[in-house]
CSV table of C-alpha atoms in Angstrom, one decimal:
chain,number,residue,atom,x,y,z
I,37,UNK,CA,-77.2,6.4,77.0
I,38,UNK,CA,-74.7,4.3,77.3
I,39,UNK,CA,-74.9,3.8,80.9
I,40,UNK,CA,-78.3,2.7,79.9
I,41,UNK,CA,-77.5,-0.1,77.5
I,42,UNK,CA,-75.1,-1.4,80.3
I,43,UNK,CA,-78.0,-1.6,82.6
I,44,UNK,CA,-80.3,-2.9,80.4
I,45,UNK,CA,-77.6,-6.0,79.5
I,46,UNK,CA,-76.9,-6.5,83.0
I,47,UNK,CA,-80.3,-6.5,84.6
I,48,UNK,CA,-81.9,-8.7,81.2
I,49,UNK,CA,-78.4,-11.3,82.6
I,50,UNK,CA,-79.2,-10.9,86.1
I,51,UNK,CA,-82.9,-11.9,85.8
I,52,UNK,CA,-82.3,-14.6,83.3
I,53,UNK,CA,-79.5,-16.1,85.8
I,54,UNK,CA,-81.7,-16.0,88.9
I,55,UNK,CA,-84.6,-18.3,87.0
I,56,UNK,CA,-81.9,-20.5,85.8
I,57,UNK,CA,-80.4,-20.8,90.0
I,58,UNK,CA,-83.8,-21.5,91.1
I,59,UNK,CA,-84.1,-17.9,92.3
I,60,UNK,CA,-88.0,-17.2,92.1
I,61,UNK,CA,-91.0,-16.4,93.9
I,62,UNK,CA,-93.7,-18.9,94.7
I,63,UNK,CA,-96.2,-16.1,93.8
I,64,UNK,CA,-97.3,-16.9,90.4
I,65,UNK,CA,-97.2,-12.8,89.5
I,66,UNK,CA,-93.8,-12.7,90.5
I,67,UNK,CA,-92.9,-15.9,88.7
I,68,UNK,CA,-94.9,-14.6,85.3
I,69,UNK,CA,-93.2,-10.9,86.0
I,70,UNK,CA,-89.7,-11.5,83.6
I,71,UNK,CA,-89.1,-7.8,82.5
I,72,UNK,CA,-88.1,-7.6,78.8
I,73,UNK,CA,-84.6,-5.3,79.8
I,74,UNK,CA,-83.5,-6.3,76.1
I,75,UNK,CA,-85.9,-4.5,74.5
I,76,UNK,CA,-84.2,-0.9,74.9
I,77,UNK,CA,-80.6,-2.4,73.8
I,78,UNK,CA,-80.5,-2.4,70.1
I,79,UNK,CA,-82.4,1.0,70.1
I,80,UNK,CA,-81.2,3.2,73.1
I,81,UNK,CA,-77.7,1.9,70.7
I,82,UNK,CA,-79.0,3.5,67.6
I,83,UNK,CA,-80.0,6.8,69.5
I,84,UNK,CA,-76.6,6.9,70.8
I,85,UNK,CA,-75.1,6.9,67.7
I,86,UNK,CA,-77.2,9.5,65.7
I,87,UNK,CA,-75.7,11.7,69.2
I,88,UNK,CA,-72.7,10.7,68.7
I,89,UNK,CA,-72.4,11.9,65.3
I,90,UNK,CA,-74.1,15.4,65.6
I,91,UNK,CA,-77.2,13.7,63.6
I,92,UNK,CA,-80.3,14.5,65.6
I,93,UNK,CA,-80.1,16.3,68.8
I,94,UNK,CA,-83.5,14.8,69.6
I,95,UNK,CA,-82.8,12.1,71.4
I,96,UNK,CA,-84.6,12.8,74.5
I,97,UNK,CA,-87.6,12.9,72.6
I,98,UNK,CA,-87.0,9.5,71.4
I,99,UNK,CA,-85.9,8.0,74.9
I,100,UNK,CA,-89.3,8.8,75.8
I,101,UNK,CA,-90.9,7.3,72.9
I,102,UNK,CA,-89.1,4.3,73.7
I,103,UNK,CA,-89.7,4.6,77.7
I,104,UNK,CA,-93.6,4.3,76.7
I,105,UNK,CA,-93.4,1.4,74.4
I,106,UNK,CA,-91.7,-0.5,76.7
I,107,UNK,CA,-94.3,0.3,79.2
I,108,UNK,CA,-97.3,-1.0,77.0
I,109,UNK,CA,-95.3,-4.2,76.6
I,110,UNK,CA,-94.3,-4.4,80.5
I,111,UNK,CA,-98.7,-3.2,81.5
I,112,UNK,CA,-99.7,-6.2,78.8
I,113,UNK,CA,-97.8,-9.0,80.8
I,114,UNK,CA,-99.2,-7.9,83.8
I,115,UNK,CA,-102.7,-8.5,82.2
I,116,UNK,CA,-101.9,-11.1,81.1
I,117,UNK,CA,-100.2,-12.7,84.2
I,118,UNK,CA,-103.3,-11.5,86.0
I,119,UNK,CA,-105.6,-13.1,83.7
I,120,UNK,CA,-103.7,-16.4,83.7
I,121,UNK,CA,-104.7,-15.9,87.8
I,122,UNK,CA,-107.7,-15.4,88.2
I,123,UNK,CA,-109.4,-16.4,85.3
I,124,UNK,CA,-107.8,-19.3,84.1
I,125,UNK,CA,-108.4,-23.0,86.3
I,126,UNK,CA,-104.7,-24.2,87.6
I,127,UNK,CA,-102.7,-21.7,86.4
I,128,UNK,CA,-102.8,-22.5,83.1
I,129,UNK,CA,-99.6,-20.8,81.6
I,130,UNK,CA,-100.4,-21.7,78.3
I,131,UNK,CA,-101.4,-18.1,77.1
I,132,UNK,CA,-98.4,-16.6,79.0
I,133,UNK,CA,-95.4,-19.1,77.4
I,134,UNK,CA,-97.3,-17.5,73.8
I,135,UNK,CA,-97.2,-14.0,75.0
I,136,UNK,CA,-93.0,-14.6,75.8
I,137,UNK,CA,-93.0,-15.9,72.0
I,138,UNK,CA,-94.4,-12.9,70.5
I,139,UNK,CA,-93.0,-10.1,73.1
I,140,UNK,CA,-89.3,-11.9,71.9
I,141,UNK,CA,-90.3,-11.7,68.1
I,142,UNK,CA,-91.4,-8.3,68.1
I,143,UNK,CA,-88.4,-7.4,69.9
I,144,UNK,CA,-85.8,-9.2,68.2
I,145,UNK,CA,-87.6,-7.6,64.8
I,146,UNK,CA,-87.4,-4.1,66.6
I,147,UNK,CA,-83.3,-5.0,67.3
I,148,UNK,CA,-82.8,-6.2,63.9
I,149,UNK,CA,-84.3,-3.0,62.2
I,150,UNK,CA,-82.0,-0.4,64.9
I,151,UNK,CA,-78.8,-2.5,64.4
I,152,UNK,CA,-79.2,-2.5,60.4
I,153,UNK,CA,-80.0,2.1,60.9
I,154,UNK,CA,-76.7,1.9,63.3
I,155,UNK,CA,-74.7,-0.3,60.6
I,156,UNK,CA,-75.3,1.8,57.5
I,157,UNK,CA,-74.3,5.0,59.7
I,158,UNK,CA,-71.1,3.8,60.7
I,159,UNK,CA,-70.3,1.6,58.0
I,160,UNK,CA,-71.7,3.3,54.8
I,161,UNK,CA,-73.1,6.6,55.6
I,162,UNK,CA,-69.3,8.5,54.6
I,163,UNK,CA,-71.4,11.7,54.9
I,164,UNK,CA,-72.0,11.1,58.3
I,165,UNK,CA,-69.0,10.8,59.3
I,166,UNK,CA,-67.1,14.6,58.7
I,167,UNK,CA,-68.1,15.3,62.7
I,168,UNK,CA,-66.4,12.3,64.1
I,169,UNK,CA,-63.6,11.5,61.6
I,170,UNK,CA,-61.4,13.5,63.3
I,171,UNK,CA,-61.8,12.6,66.7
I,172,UNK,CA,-62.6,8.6,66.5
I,173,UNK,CA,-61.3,6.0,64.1
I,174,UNK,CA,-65.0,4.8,65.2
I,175,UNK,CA,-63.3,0.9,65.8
I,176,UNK,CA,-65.1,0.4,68.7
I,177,UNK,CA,-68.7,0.8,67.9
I,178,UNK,CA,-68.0,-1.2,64.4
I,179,UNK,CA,-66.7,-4.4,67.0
I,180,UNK,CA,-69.9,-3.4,69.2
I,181,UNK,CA,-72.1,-3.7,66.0
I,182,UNK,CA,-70.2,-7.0,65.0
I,183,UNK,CA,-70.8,-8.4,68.2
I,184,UNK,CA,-74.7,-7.0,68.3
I,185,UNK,CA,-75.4,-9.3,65.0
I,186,UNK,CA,-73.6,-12.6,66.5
I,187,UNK,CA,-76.1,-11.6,69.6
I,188,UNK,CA,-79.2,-11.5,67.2
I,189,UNK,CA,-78.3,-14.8,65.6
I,190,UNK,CA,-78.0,-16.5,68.7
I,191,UNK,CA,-81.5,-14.7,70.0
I,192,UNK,CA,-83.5,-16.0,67.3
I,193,UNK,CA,-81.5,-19.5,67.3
I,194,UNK,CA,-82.6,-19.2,71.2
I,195,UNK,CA,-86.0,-18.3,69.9
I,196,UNK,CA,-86.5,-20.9,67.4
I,197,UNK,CA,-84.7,-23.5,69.2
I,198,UNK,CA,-87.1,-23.0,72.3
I,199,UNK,CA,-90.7,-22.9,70.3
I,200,UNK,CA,-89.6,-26.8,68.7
I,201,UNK,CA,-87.7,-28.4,71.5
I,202,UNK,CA,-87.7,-26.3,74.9
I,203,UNK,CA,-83.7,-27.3,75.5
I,204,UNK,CA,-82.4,-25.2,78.4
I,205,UNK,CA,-79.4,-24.4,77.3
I,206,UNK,CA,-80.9,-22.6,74.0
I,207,UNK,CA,-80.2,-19.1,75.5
I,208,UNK,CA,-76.6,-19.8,76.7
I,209,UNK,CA,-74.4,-18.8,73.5
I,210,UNK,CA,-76.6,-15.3,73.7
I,211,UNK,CA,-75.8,-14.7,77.4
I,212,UNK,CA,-71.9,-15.3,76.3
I,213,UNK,CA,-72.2,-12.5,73.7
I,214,UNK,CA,-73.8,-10.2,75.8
I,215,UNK,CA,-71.5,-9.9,79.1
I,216,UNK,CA,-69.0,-9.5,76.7
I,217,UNK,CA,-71.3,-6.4,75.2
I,218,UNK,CA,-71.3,-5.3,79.0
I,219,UNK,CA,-67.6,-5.3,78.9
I,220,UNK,CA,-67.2,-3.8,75.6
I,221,UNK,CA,-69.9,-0.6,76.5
I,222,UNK,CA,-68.9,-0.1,80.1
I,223,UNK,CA,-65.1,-0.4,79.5
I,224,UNK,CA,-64.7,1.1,76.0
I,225,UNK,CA,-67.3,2.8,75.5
I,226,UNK,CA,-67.8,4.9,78.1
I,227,UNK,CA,-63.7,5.6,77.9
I,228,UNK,CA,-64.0,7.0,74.1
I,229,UNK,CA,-67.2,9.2,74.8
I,230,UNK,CA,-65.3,10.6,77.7
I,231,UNK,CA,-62.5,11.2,75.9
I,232,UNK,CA,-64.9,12.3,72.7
I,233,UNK,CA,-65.9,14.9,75.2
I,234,UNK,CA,-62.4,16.1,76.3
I,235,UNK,CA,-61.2,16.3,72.9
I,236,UNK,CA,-64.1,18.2,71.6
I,237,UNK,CA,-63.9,21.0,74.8
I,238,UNK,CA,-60.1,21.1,74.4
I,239,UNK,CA,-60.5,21.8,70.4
I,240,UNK,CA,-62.9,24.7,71.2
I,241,UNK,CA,-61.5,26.0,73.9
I,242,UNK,CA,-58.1,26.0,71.3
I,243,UNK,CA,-60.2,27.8,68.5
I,244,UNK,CA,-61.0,30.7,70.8
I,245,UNK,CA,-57.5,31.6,71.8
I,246,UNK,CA,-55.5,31.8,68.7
I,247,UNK,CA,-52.5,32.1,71.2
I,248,UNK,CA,-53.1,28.4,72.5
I,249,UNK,CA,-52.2,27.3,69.4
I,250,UNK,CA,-48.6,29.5,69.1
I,251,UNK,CA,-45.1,27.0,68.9
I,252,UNK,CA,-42.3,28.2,70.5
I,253,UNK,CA,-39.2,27.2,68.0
I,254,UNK,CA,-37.2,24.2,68.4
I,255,UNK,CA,-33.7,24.0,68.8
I,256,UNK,CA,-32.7,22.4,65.3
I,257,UNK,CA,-29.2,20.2,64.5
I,258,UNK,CA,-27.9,21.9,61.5
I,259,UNK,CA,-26.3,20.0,59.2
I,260,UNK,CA,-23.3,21.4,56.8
I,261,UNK,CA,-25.8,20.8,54.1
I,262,UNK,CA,-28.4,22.9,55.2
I,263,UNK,CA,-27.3,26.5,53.6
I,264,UNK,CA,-27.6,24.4,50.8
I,265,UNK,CA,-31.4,23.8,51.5
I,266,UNK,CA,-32.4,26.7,53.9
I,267,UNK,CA,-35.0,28.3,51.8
I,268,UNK,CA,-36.9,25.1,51.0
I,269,UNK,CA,-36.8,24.1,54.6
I,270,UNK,CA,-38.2,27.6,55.8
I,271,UNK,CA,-41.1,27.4,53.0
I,272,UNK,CA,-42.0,23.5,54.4
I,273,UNK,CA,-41.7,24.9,58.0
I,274,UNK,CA,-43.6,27.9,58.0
I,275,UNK,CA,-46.6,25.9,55.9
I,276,UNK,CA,-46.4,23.1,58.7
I,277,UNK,CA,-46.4,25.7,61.3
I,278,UNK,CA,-48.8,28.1,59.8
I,279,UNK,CA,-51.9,25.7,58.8
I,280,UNK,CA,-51.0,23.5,61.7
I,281,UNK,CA,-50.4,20.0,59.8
I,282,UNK,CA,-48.9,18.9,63.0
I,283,UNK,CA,-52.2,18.6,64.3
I,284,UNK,CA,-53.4,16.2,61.9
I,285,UNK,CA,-53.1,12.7,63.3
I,286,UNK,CA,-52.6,11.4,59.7
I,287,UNK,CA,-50.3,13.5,58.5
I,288,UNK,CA,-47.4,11.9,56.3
I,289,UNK,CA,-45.0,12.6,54.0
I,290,UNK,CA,-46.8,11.3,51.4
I,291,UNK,CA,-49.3,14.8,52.3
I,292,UNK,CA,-46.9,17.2,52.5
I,293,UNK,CA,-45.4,15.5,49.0
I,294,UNK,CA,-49.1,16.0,47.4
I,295,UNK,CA,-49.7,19.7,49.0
I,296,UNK,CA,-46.4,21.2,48.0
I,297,UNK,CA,-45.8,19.4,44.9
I,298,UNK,CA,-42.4,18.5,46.4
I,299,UNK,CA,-41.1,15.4,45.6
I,300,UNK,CA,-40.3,13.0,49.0
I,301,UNK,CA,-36.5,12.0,48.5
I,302,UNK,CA,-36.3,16.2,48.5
I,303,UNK,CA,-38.3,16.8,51.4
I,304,UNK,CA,-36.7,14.4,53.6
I,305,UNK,CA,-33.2,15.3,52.1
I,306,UNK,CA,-33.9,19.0,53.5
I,307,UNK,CA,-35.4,17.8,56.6
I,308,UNK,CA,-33.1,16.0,57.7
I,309,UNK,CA,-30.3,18.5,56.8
I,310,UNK,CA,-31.7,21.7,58.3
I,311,UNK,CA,-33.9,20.2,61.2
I,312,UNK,CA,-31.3,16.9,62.4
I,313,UNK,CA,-34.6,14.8,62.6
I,314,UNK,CA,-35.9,12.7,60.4
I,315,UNK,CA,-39.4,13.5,58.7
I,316,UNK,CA,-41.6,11.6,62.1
I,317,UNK,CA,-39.6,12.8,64.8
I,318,UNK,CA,-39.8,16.6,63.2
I,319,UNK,CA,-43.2,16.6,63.0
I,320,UNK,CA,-43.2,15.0,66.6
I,321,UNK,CA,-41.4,17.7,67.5
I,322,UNK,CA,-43.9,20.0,67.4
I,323,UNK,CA,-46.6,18.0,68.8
I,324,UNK,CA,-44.5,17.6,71.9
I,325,UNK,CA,-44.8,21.3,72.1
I,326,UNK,CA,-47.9,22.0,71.9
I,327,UNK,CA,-48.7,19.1,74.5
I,328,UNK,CA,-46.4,20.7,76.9
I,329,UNK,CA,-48.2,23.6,76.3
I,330,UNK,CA,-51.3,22.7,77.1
I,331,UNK,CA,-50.3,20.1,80.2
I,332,UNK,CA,-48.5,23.8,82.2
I,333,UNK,CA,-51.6,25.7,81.1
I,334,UNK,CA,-53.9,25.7,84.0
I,335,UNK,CA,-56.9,25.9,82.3
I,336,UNK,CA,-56.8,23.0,81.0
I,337,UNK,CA,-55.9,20.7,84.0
I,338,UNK,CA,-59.5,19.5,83.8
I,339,UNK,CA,-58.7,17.4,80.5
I,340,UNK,CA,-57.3,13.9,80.6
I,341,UNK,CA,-53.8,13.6,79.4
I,342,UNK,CA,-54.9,11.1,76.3
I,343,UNK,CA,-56.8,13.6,75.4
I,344,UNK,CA,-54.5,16.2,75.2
I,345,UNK,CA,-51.7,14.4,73.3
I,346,UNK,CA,-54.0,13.2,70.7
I,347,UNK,CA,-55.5,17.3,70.3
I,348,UNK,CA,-51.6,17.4,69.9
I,349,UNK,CA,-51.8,15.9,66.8
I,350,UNK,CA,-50.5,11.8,67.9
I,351,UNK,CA,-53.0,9.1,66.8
I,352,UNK,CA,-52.4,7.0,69.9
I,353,UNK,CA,-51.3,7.0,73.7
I,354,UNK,CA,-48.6,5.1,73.4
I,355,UNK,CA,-47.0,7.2,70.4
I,356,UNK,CA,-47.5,10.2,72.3
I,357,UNK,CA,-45.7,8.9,75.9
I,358,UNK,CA,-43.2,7.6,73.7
I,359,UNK,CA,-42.7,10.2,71.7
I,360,UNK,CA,-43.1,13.1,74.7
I,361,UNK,CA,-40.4,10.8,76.6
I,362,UNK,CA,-38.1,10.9,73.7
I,363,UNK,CA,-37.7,15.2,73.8
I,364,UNK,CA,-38.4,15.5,77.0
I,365,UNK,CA,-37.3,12.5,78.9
I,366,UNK,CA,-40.0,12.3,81.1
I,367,UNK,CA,-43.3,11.1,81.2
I,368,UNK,CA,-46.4,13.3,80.4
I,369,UNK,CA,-48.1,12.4,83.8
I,370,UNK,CA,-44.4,13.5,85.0
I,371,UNK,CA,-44.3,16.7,83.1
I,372,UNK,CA,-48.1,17.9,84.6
I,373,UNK,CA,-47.0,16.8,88.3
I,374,UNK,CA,-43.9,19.5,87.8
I,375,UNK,CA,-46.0,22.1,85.6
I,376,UNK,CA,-48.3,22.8,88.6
């Protein structure tokens, strides 16, 4: 789907550039022919985010829907055009400018209704939200969405500015904000469903081999103080390791504090004492683990590296290269090339 909105944006910027070089037939039908490509945009965007979120798995369905309307708006310029023809004297393009009018409000109104669905799912729907939360901080469709309403001002601004005074610069600003839409989609959109993808076969492939998720114990630095604190550090330990807190990518002190009842000062004091890390770089420690794990494990040379550090429990690439190159002192990419 998005492949589809890319297309749409590119061929809707391709047509309206070649009219504006000069680019067109002298056949009238040709010249009348300017295919509405915008018109599956703000919808095919909606559709993708109802998938995206385990909504509706009917999106197909809809496609099709939209697929038909498009072709009763695409069948109705052609009658028109043809009329204009053959039954109007010189060509008269009157009737055809008003058909471009009303083809752009309905679809402008049809763009305004999808982007206001697609804004309360990602912005105010919370209950929509428990699929994806853990696998997308969702930033890059809410800068898509901000970016589809600054394109919808400037479409009826092209819109309104066109029916009083025809200047032909109108539509300029609105072909600005939509290559950078093209950029935005193509570039980070298609990354994060990728990765959405990886993550999400990685996790289940994970949850059918309780092994996969088993950490090998690290070598800890113990302090002098740490008979002192033993106990308390094996209790924090064996809760981190047994539900797997590691893997959450917002995991904090502050957490562990409000799940243990344990004040912070404490739990750092026995941290640092019995582990030699500080409270990050401890529960880095077992995040590096389980992403070297997984990069030796054959079955899972498919999956992307990104993907695989943040299944690890990191919230970014660059904290888990940094992190896996601090206890490791090599790269992830390095670590796979040498697993293998």
């Amino acid at each position: 789907m998005l492949n589809l909105i890319v297309l749409s944006l590119s061929l809707n910027n391709l047509q309206a550039w070649l009219i504006d070089v000069g680019f067109s037939s002298e056949f009238y039908f040709l010249k009348g022919l300017q295919i509405p490509w915008y018109f599956f945009i703000a919808p095919v965007f909606y559709l993708f985010v109802i998938h995206y979120f385990n909504i509706d798995n009917k999106v197909s369905v809809r496609v099709k829907h939209l697929v038909i309307f498009f072709g009763i708006e695409l069948i109705a310029r052609i009658l028109i055009i043809l009329y204009c023809q053959y039954y109007l004297k010189d060509f008269d393009v009157k009737l055809l400018e008003d058909y471009n009018t009303i083809e752009e409000i309905i679809n402008v109104t049809i763009a305004i209704v999808f982007i206001i669905k697609s804004i309360k799912i990602v912005f105010f729907k919370e209950e929509y939200h428990n699929f994806i939360a853990s696998y997308d901080n969702l930033l890059w469709l809410k800068v898509f969405l901000y970016f589809g309403c600054i394109s919808i001002v400037f479409w009826l601004f092209a819109i309104i500015v066109n029916l009083q005074l025809d200047i032909y610069w109108a539509n300029y600003p609105l072909r600005i904000c939509t290559s950078f839409l093209i950029y935005w989609i193509a570039y980070q959109g298609v990354y994060k469903y990728d990765l959405l993808s990886d993550r999400k076969a990685i996790r289940h492939a994970l949850s059918k081999n309780d092994n996969a998720l088993a950490i090998k114990e690290s070598k800890n630095q113990i302090t002098p103080f740490c008979d002192i604190y033993q106990d308390d550090f094996n209790n924090i330990d064996t809760y981190i390791k047994s539900n797997y807190r590691f893997l959450d990518t917002s995991f904090c002190m502050d957490k562990l504090t409000d799940e243990l009842n344990i004040s912070s000062s404490h739990i750092s004091k026995v941290i640092n004492s019995c582990s030699g890390h500080n409270f990050s770089d401890y529960i880095n420690n077992f995040r590096v683990h389980k992403a070297k794990e997984l990069l030796s494990d054959h079955d899972f040379l498919d999956y992307t590296i990104v993907a695989i550090g943040l299944e690890s429990g990191f919230n970014s690439k660059s904290t888990f290269y940094a992190a896996f190159k601090k206890f490791t002192l090599q790269t992830p990419t390095e670590f796979r090339a040498n697993s293998k």
